[in-house]
Amino acid sequence: MRDRFAGSRAGGILAAIWLGFRRIMRRRWAKVLAIILALPFVALFLLWLIFARDLPSAESLLNYEPPLPSYVRDIDGEPVHSFARERRVELQYAEFPPELINAFLAAEDRTFFDHGGIDYPGFVSAIFDYALKAGSGERARGGSTITQQVAKNLLLGDEYSVTRKIREFFLARRIESVLEKEQILELYLNQIFLGRNAYGVQAAARAYFDKDVDALALHEIAFLAVLPKAPNNYSPERFAERAIERRNWVLGEMERNAFISPQQRAEAQAQPLGTVRGPSRSVRNVGGYFVEEVRRQLVQTYGQEAERGPNGVYTGGLWVRTSLNLELQEAAETALRDALARYERGRGWRDPGLSIEVEGDWRSRLVQADYGVGYPDWRAAVVLERSREAATLGFGDGSRGTLPASLASMPRRGTGTPAFASLRPGAIVAVEQEGAGWALRSVPEISGGMVAEEVATGRVLAMQGGWDTRGGESFNRATQAQRQPGSTFKPFVYGAALDNGMTPASLIVDGPFCVWQGANLGQKCFRNFSGGYAGPQTMRWGLEQSRNLMTVRAANQVGMDQVARMSRRMGVGEMAPFLANSLGAAETTVLRITNAFAMLANQGRELRPSLIDYVQDRHGRIVYRSDNRCAAMENCNGADWDGGPMPRPPLRTRQLMDPMTAFQLVHMLTGVVERGTATILRDLNRPLFGKTGTSTGPTNVWFVGGSADIVAGVYMGFDQPRPMGGYAQGGTLAAPIFRQFAQTAFKDMPVVPFRAPTGIRMVRVDRRSGQRVFGAWPTADPRAAVIWEAFKPESEPRRTIRRDEAASEARRPAARPRAAARSAEKSDDSDFLQREGGIY
């Protein structure tokens, strides 16, 4: 009864309230008041409907990954280059010093930890200021909280409008509902632009003070907190006083908010700015053409930014491990540049034809001209003024120097006038310091390319594609220039001959050879580079001496279709089955033919030239690996050894050439170094093979070869092919480049012989006739009459017995002495092999 009574009493109270509410709402003033109270909610709904309905999801910030630069590492894992449009290093919230966080809060949003994303008084004030300044051209005060700045920077953009401000309002509220305050601050401090292409406080600490954030002093932290509003307005170089004034204001705000003590504030305000001109290079940005080729391959696979996925080269934060050997790269750069400079020496000064305005900011114009001078001790300079005795030079760092007329006295190319007379204000030139002054230098017109490759794996260790990648020189002649290889192609002609029954001791006639090309073209007659004929000679001699007539005759005998097939199989390139192509008339690249020679040294097994070993994304996951054999193995990545046999990786590649044929070619090509066209390399004192080449004109000169460990190829020639001069040959211009490179590359490497595959028979032969020799032994003399020659089974020269020899044999007293003599000869063979350490 009591519960029923209580229920009826409560119902009566509610009914009375409802009747009272209806009685009030019938009055006019109550309706007006209700409408007034509802208007803000209606307006808010309409604003959301118009501006905020299609806003990006705040949840996307939970997985937000800022653009990060990609880093390239060398063969030892050291960073050597970076690909970046925004300099940024991402940190976690715990890695930011508390003083740094407090400085940014004091400068940007002191109530950050108290508000819900919007500072309402500041927001209303900013809108009122915008209304007052509308149409005046003056920009209104911001009034944005840190949360609003995160919304603007990451999701909305920097449009200056009321629409963006309203959208920013709604999005900031969403962000606060999704993220913790610490997460919002982490996004802000990693993303904010602070000038000098620095995004985030860590990159800015490096850009302005060359320190990490945890090493910054209080006055340095306060300066960084000045920068978010307008970094250019507080540039230490142009507006130092304004920057100090604003920094001191931040320190004062930190004291007012009890973040620091008055003593700390006073000590920090007494300090100078202490900024540096730029960070020291923790990444050396070296490698030139090699790294540019890496960039091309990465862009082709992953894209430049996020258009093909999260691993864009400039935004994905990739870690790229390459096969770049810095010591060999520097050796290749220096060797090629030295050769190009030697060729140009004595031809006069070559005007690069570049000029800029010297009025105003000439320094920026000079830096943007990006003139490639090659050598590290050469510098690009602009002529600021010239008198009769000297010229005043300006450099990219703003410094100046003097170029005396005596150090620019060489004639300008094509004229008899001194180069100094051709200098004019605004001209960009290359100079090198000599004593207290600067000497004029000439950047060569001729160019070339060079590649060094590891035989065992195909990894490219060094690559130089010209004089310098700067100044429009990004064209990589090592990978992109299609050139006639000349005689460096001949080994593959003889390889086809060896596969079709010939041997290194086969006699080929070095004599006139002509072919009928049809009624329109008539008869084509070939000739040797030096002219003349030598009659029947061994294949070895023809390869060592690079005889054109012997090569064409061998190609004609086995068929050019076989030669073309060999070229295609070894990756040299496609070619039409014309006899002229047996002399290297078809085009290829340095990388292709160097890889083909590396496969010869690898006993004919396929190699795929690679610059990138593997690629990791920003989280350390491997997204590409050049050697993926582990994927085909069981227990390759086992956590623990199970006691069983260690897994054996499968062979990576196919057998493209008979290993015995490959070794025969390598063995013959060692003769090119010992007594042929590349004897300049003999003093390197290690087993080397190689082949020189000179194309018709001569327009290109080549050398390709190396050791059992490293093979390198190089060519020289003009970009628009033209004759280099009658004296230009591969042995005189290209082989010295390899020699200079090898002196560095092989300096500390063990001497490794070329190893013969199973089945090869090493036989003593007469070097000139190819006939088998008994009773004589090869010596260390490169021109010894007797040499070791490599034969396939059952292909070596047979011993012949003429009638008089047979009669003399019959007159011998007994067979036993003959058997004893044969036994002694075998014993001598065995003793010799033991003394020589075996035959390779």
Short mmCIF file of C-alpha atoms in Angstrom, two decimals, residues 306-621:
data_model
loop_
_atom_site.label_atom_id
_atom_site.label_comp_id
_atom_site.label_asym_id
_atom_site.label_seq_id
_atom_site.Cartn_x
_atom_site.Cartn_y
_atom_site.Cartn_z
CA ALA A 306 53.29 7.54 -51.83
CA GLU A 307 51.78 7.16 -55.30
CA ARG A 308 52.73 3.46 -55.42
CA GLY A 309 52.44 2.62 -51.74
CA PRO A 310 53.98 3.47 -48.39
CA ASN A 311 57.61 2.98 -49.47
CA GLY A 312 58.17 6.06 -51.62
CA VAL A 313 61.82 6.94 -52.04
CA TYR A 314 61.45 10.47 -50.64
CA THR A 315 58.80 9.74 -48.03
CA GLY A 316 58.99 6.08 -47.02
CA GLY A 317 61.96 6.15 -44.64
CA LEU A 318 63.67 3.26 -46.45
CA TRP A 319 67.03 1.83 -45.43
CA VAL A 320 68.81 0.64 -48.57
CA ARG A 321 71.84 -1.63 -48.23
CA THR A 322 73.99 -1.51 -51.37
CA SER A 323 77.18 -3.11 -52.63
CA LEU A 324 78.96 0.26 -52.91
CA ASN A 325 82.61 -0.05 -51.88
CA LEU A 326 83.68 3.52 -51.13
CA GLU A 327 87.39 2.85 -51.57
CA LEU A 328 86.84 1.28 -54.99
CA GLN A 329 84.33 3.96 -55.95
CA GLU A 330 86.82 6.71 -55.20
CA ALA A 331 89.51 4.81 -57.10
CA ALA A 332 87.22 4.47 -60.15
CA GLU A 333 86.23 8.15 -60.05
CA THR A 334 89.84 9.31 -59.79
CA ALA A 335 91.18 6.92 -62.44
CA LEU A 336 88.55 7.88 -65.01
CA ARG A 337 88.79 11.62 -64.31
CA ASP A 338 92.59 11.53 -64.51
CA ALA A 339 92.40 9.82 -67.89
CA LEU A 340 89.83 12.27 -69.26
CA ALA A 341 91.93 15.21 -68.03
CA ARG A 342 95.10 13.69 -69.57
CA TYR A 343 93.40 13.34 -72.94
CA GLU A 344 92.24 16.98 -72.87
CA ARG A 345 95.58 18.33 -71.66
CA GLY A 346 97.26 20.49 -74.28
CA ARG A 347 94.01 21.21 -76.14
CA GLY A 348 93.47 24.58 -74.46
CA TRP A 349 90.89 25.90 -72.04
CA ARG A 350 87.28 24.93 -72.71
CA ASP A 351 84.74 27.61 -71.82
CA PRO A 352 81.71 25.95 -70.14
CA GLY A 353 79.50 28.74 -71.52
CA LEU A 354 77.68 29.37 -68.22
CA SER A 355 77.05 32.81 -66.75
CA ILE A 356 74.92 34.49 -64.06
CA GLU A 357 74.10 38.03 -62.96
CA VAL A 358 76.65 39.32 -60.44
CA GLU A 359 74.43 42.08 -59.12
CA GLY A 360 72.61 41.31 -55.87
CA ASP A 361 72.55 37.74 -54.53
CA TRP A 362 75.09 36.15 -56.90
CA ARG A 363 75.90 33.48 -54.29
CA SER A 364 72.46 31.84 -54.55
CA ARG A 365 72.59 31.98 -58.34
CA LEU A 366 76.01 30.29 -58.35
CA VAL A 367 74.79 27.49 -56.08
CA GLN A 368 71.72 26.95 -58.24
CA ALA A 369 73.87 26.79 -61.39
CA ASP A 370 75.22 23.49 -59.99
CA TYR A 371 78.27 23.35 -62.24
CA GLY A 372 80.06 19.99 -61.91
CA VAL A 373 83.82 20.41 -61.50
CA GLY A 374 84.66 16.78 -60.69
CA TYR A 375 87.71 16.78 -58.44
CA PRO A 376 87.17 17.47 -54.73
CA ASP A 377 89.86 20.18 -54.74
CA TRP A 378 88.40 21.98 -57.78
CA ARG A 379 85.73 24.60 -57.09
CA ALA A 380 83.07 26.33 -59.14
CA ALA A 381 83.47 30.11 -59.09
CA VAL A 382 81.92 33.14 -60.72
CA VAL A 383 84.00 35.99 -62.11
CA LEU A 384 82.86 39.10 -60.22
CA GLU A 385 85.22 41.56 -61.91
CA ARG A 386 88.37 41.50 -64.03
CA SER A 387 91.31 43.82 -64.42
CA ARG A 388 94.39 43.45 -66.62
CA GLU A 389 96.35 41.63 -63.92
CA ALA A 390 93.76 39.50 -62.11
CA ALA A 391 90.13 38.52 -61.77
CA THR A 392 88.08 38.52 -58.57
CA LEU A 393 86.22 35.26 -57.99
CA GLY A 394 83.17 34.52 -55.86
CA PHE A 395 82.41 31.08 -54.40
CA GLY A 396 79.23 29.34 -53.31
CA ASP A 397 79.93 29.88 -49.62
CA GLY A 398 80.15 33.64 -50.13
CA SER A 399 83.95 33.86 -49.94
CA ARG A 400 86.13 35.50 -52.58
CA GLY A 401 89.46 34.77 -54.21
CA THR A 402 91.88 36.07 -56.82
CA LEU A 403 92.73 34.52 -60.19
CA PRO A 404 96.01 36.01 -61.48
CA ALA A 405 96.36 36.34 -65.25
CA SER A 406 99.48 34.15 -65.08
CA LEU A 407 97.39 31.21 -63.84
CA ALA A 408 95.00 31.48 -66.80
CA SER A 409 97.53 31.87 -69.58
CA MET A 410 96.65 28.72 -71.58
CA PRO A 411 94.95 29.47 -74.92
CA ARG A 412 91.21 29.26 -75.23
CA ARG A 413 90.27 26.20 -77.28
CA GLY A 414 89.94 26.98 -80.96
CA THR A 415 91.69 30.34 -80.66
CA GLY A 416 95.16 31.64 -79.99
CA THR A 417 94.10 34.14 -77.33
CA PRO A 418 94.84 33.48 -73.65
CA ALA A 419 91.96 32.11 -71.62
CA PHE A 420 92.22 35.04 -69.20
CA ALA A 421 91.19 37.45 -71.95
CA SER A 422 87.97 35.49 -72.42
CA LEU A 423 86.87 35.79 -68.79
CA ARG A 424 83.99 38.19 -68.21
CA PRO A 425 81.97 39.21 -65.16
CA GLY A 426 79.30 36.62 -64.52
CA ALA A 427 81.19 33.73 -66.16
CA ILE A 428 81.20 30.46 -64.18
CA VAL A 429 84.55 28.66 -64.26
CA ALA A 430 86.40 25.81 -62.58
CA VAL A 431 89.46 26.73 -60.50
CA GLU A 432 91.99 25.05 -58.24
CA GLN A 433 94.01 26.71 -55.52
CA GLU A 434 97.69 27.29 -56.25
CA GLY A 435 99.56 29.06 -53.48
CA ALA A 436 97.72 32.20 -52.45
CA GLY A 437 95.76 32.41 -55.71
CA TRP A 438 93.50 30.29 -57.87
CA ALA A 439 94.36 28.64 -61.19
CA LEU A 440 91.93 28.21 -64.07
CA ARG A 441 90.96 24.62 -64.93
CA SER A 442 89.13 23.06 -67.87
CA VAL A 443 86.36 20.46 -67.55
CA PRO A 444 86.92 17.87 -70.33
CA GLU A 445 84.52 17.47 -73.21
CA ILE A 446 85.36 13.80 -73.68
CA SER A 447 83.72 11.39 -71.29
CA GLY A 448 83.40 7.70 -70.47
CA GLY A 449 82.11 5.12 -68.05
CA MET A 450 83.49 2.50 -65.67
CA VAL A 451 82.05 -0.42 -63.69
CA ALA A 452 83.67 -2.81 -61.19
CA GLU A 453 81.86 -6.07 -60.37
CA GLU A 454 82.39 -8.88 -57.90
CA VAL A 455 82.87 -12.16 -59.75
CA ALA A 456 81.36 -14.49 -57.17
CA THR A 457 78.03 -12.64 -56.80
CA GLY A 458 77.61 -10.08 -59.58
CA ARG A 459 77.43 -7.24 -57.05
CA VAL A 460 78.54 -3.92 -58.54
CA LEU A 461 81.22 -2.48 -56.28
CA ALA A 462 81.86 0.81 -58.07
CA MET A 463 80.33 2.76 -60.94
CA GLN A 464 81.38 5.99 -62.60
CA GLY A 465 79.28 7.27 -65.47
CA GLY A 466 81.16 10.40 -66.51
CA TRP A 467 83.02 13.39 -65.17
CA ASP A 468 80.49 14.55 -62.54
CA THR A 469 76.81 13.97 -61.78
CA ARG A 470 76.31 17.69 -61.18
CA GLY A 471 75.68 20.28 -63.86
CA GLY A 472 73.34 18.23 -66.05
CA GLU A 473 75.70 15.24 -66.02
CA SER A 474 73.20 12.73 -64.60
CA PHE A 475 73.37 10.69 -67.83
CA ASN A 476 75.10 7.50 -66.69
CA ARG A 477 77.43 6.30 -69.43
CA ALA A 478 78.13 3.10 -67.53
CA THR A 479 74.52 1.91 -67.86
CA GLN A 480 72.85 4.10 -70.49
CA ALA A 481 75.42 4.82 -73.20
CA GLN A 482 75.14 2.36 -76.11
CA ARG A 483 78.62 2.00 -77.57
CA GLN A 484 80.48 -0.22 -80.02
CA PRO A 485 82.77 -2.42 -77.90
CA GLY A 486 85.27 -3.07 -80.67
CA SER A 487 87.73 -5.86 -79.99
CA THR A 488 86.49 -6.44 -76.44
CA PHE A 489 83.76 -8.51 -78.10
CA LYS A 490 86.23 -10.92 -79.76
CA PRO A 491 86.39 -13.40 -76.83
CA PHE A 492 82.74 -14.26 -77.44
CA VAL A 493 83.45 -14.97 -81.11
CA TYR A 494 86.21 -17.38 -80.07
CA GLY A 495 83.89 -18.77 -77.38
CA ALA A 496 81.46 -19.81 -80.13
CA ALA A 497 84.39 -21.33 -82.04
CA LEU A 498 85.56 -23.31 -78.98
CA ASP A 499 82.03 -24.64 -78.52
CA ASN A 500 82.08 -25.84 -82.12
CA GLY A 501 85.20 -27.97 -82.17
CA MET A 502 88.09 -25.51 -82.30
CA THR A 503 90.81 -25.23 -79.64
CA PRO A 504 93.15 -22.47 -78.47
CA ALA A 505 95.85 -24.17 -80.59
CA SER A 506 93.74 -24.29 -83.77
CA LEU A 507 95.42 -22.55 -86.69
CA ILE A 508 93.50 -19.72 -88.31
CA VAL A 509 94.81 -17.88 -91.35
CA ASP A 510 95.65 -14.24 -90.80
CA GLY A 511 95.25 -13.27 -94.43
CA PRO A 512 93.01 -11.38 -96.84
CA PHE A 513 89.30 -12.05 -96.29
CA CYS A 514 86.49 -10.63 -98.38
CA VAL A 515 82.76 -11.37 -98.65
CA TRP A 516 80.27 -10.62 -101.40
CA GLN A 517 77.45 -8.45 -100.00
CA GLY A 518 75.25 -8.39 -103.06
CA ALA A 519 74.99 -6.35 -106.20
CA ASN A 520 74.17 -3.13 -104.38
CA LEU A 521 76.99 -3.26 -101.81
CA GLY A 522 79.60 -5.18 -103.72
CA GLN A 523 82.51 -6.88 -102.03
CA LYS A 524 83.53 -6.13 -98.46
CA CYS A 525 87.16 -6.73 -97.50
CA PHE A 526 88.28 -6.70 -93.87
CA ARG A 527 91.66 -5.58 -92.58
CA ASN A 528 93.69 -5.67 -89.40
CA PHE A 529 93.97 -2.52 -87.28
CA SER A 530 97.70 -2.26 -88.04
CA GLY A 531 97.44 -3.68 -91.55
CA GLY A 532 99.50 -6.57 -92.92
CA TYR A 533 99.09 -10.32 -92.61
CA ALA A 534 100.79 -12.97 -90.48
CA GLY A 535 99.66 -16.18 -92.18
CA PRO A 536 98.44 -19.21 -90.22
CA GLN A 537 98.52 -18.54 -86.46
CA THR A 538 96.96 -20.07 -83.35
CA MET A 539 93.67 -18.84 -81.97
CA ARG A 540 95.54 -17.77 -78.84
CA TRP A 541 97.91 -15.57 -80.83
CA GLY A 542 95.02 -14.03 -82.74
CA LEU A 543 93.22 -13.11 -79.50
CA GLU A 544 96.36 -11.84 -77.78
CA GLN A 545 97.29 -9.64 -80.74
CA SER A 546 93.65 -8.72 -81.52
CA ARG A 547 93.80 -9.70 -85.20
CA ASN A 548 90.63 -8.73 -87.02
CA LEU A 549 91.09 -11.05 -89.99
CA MET A 550 91.46 -14.13 -87.80
CA THR A 551 88.36 -13.18 -85.81
CA VAL A 552 86.23 -12.66 -88.93
CA ARG A 553 87.48 -15.92 -90.41
CA ALA A 554 86.62 -17.82 -87.19
CA ALA A 555 83.15 -16.21 -87.09
CA ASN A 556 82.56 -17.12 -90.72
CA GLN A 557 83.66 -20.70 -90.09
CA VAL A 558 81.33 -21.34 -87.11
CA GLY A 559 78.53 -19.11 -88.43
CA MET A 560 77.46 -15.66 -87.27
CA ASP A 561 74.19 -17.12 -86.01
CA GLN A 562 76.25 -19.00 -83.40
CA VAL A 563 78.11 -15.80 -82.47
CA ALA A 564 74.85 -13.85 -82.16
CA ARG A 565 73.42 -16.59 -79.98
CA MET A 566 76.51 -16.45 -77.75
CA SER A 567 76.19 -12.66 -77.44
CA ARG A 568 72.54 -12.92 -76.46
CA ARG A 569 73.12 -15.76 -74.00
CA MET A 570 75.98 -13.93 -72.25
CA GLY A 571 73.98 -10.73 -72.00
CA VAL A 572 76.23 -8.61 -74.24
CA GLY A 573 73.23 -7.73 -76.37
CA GLU A 574 71.18 -8.57 -79.42
CA MET A 575 72.95 -8.42 -82.76
CA ALA A 576 72.20 -9.11 -86.39
CA PRO A 577 74.24 -12.01 -87.86
CA PHE A 578 76.55 -9.77 -89.91
CA LEU A 579 80.28 -10.48 -89.99
CA ALA A 580 81.11 -6.88 -89.06
CA ASN A 581 79.46 -7.50 -85.69
CA SER A 582 82.11 -10.12 -84.88
CA LEU A 583 84.53 -7.16 -84.60
CA GLY A 584 82.32 -5.34 -82.07
CA ALA A 585 80.22 -3.20 -84.41
CA ALA A 586 76.98 -3.94 -82.50
CA GLU A 587 76.31 -1.69 -79.52
CA THR A 588 76.32 -2.56 -75.82
CA THR A 589 76.91 -0.88 -72.46
CA VAL A 590 79.85 -0.99 -70.08
CA LEU A 591 77.74 -2.77 -67.46
CA ARG A 592 76.62 -5.50 -69.85
CA ILE A 593 80.00 -6.41 -71.25
CA THR A 594 81.67 -6.17 -67.85
CA ASN A 595 79.09 -8.60 -66.50
CA ALA A 596 79.77 -10.93 -69.44
CA PHE A 597 83.51 -10.95 -68.64
CA ALA A 598 82.67 -11.56 -64.97
CA MET A 599 80.69 -14.62 -66.07
CA LEU A 600 83.77 -15.88 -67.93
CA ALA A 601 85.75 -15.62 -64.69
CA ASN A 602 82.80 -17.32 -62.93
CA GLN A 603 83.28 -20.36 -65.20
CA GLY A 604 80.33 -19.49 -67.42
CA ARG A 605 77.71 -19.35 -64.67
CA GLU A 606 75.09 -16.62 -64.94
CA LEU A 607 75.53 -13.40 -62.97
CA ARG A 608 72.93 -10.68 -62.59
CA PRO A 609 74.59 -7.35 -61.86
CA SER A 610 73.06 -5.79 -58.74
CA LEU A 611 73.60 -2.56 -56.85
CA ILE A 612 71.04 -3.13 -54.08
CA ASP A 613 71.50 -6.00 -51.61
CA TYR A 614 68.26 -5.44 -49.73
CA VAL A 615 65.72 -2.76 -48.78
CA GLN A 616 64.08 -2.29 -45.38
CA ASP A 617 61.01 -0.19 -44.70
CA ARG A 618 60.76 2.31 -41.82
CA HIS A 619 59.86 -0.52 -39.43
CA GLY A 620 62.88 -2.64 -40.34
CA ARG A 621 60.95 -5.18 -42.42
#
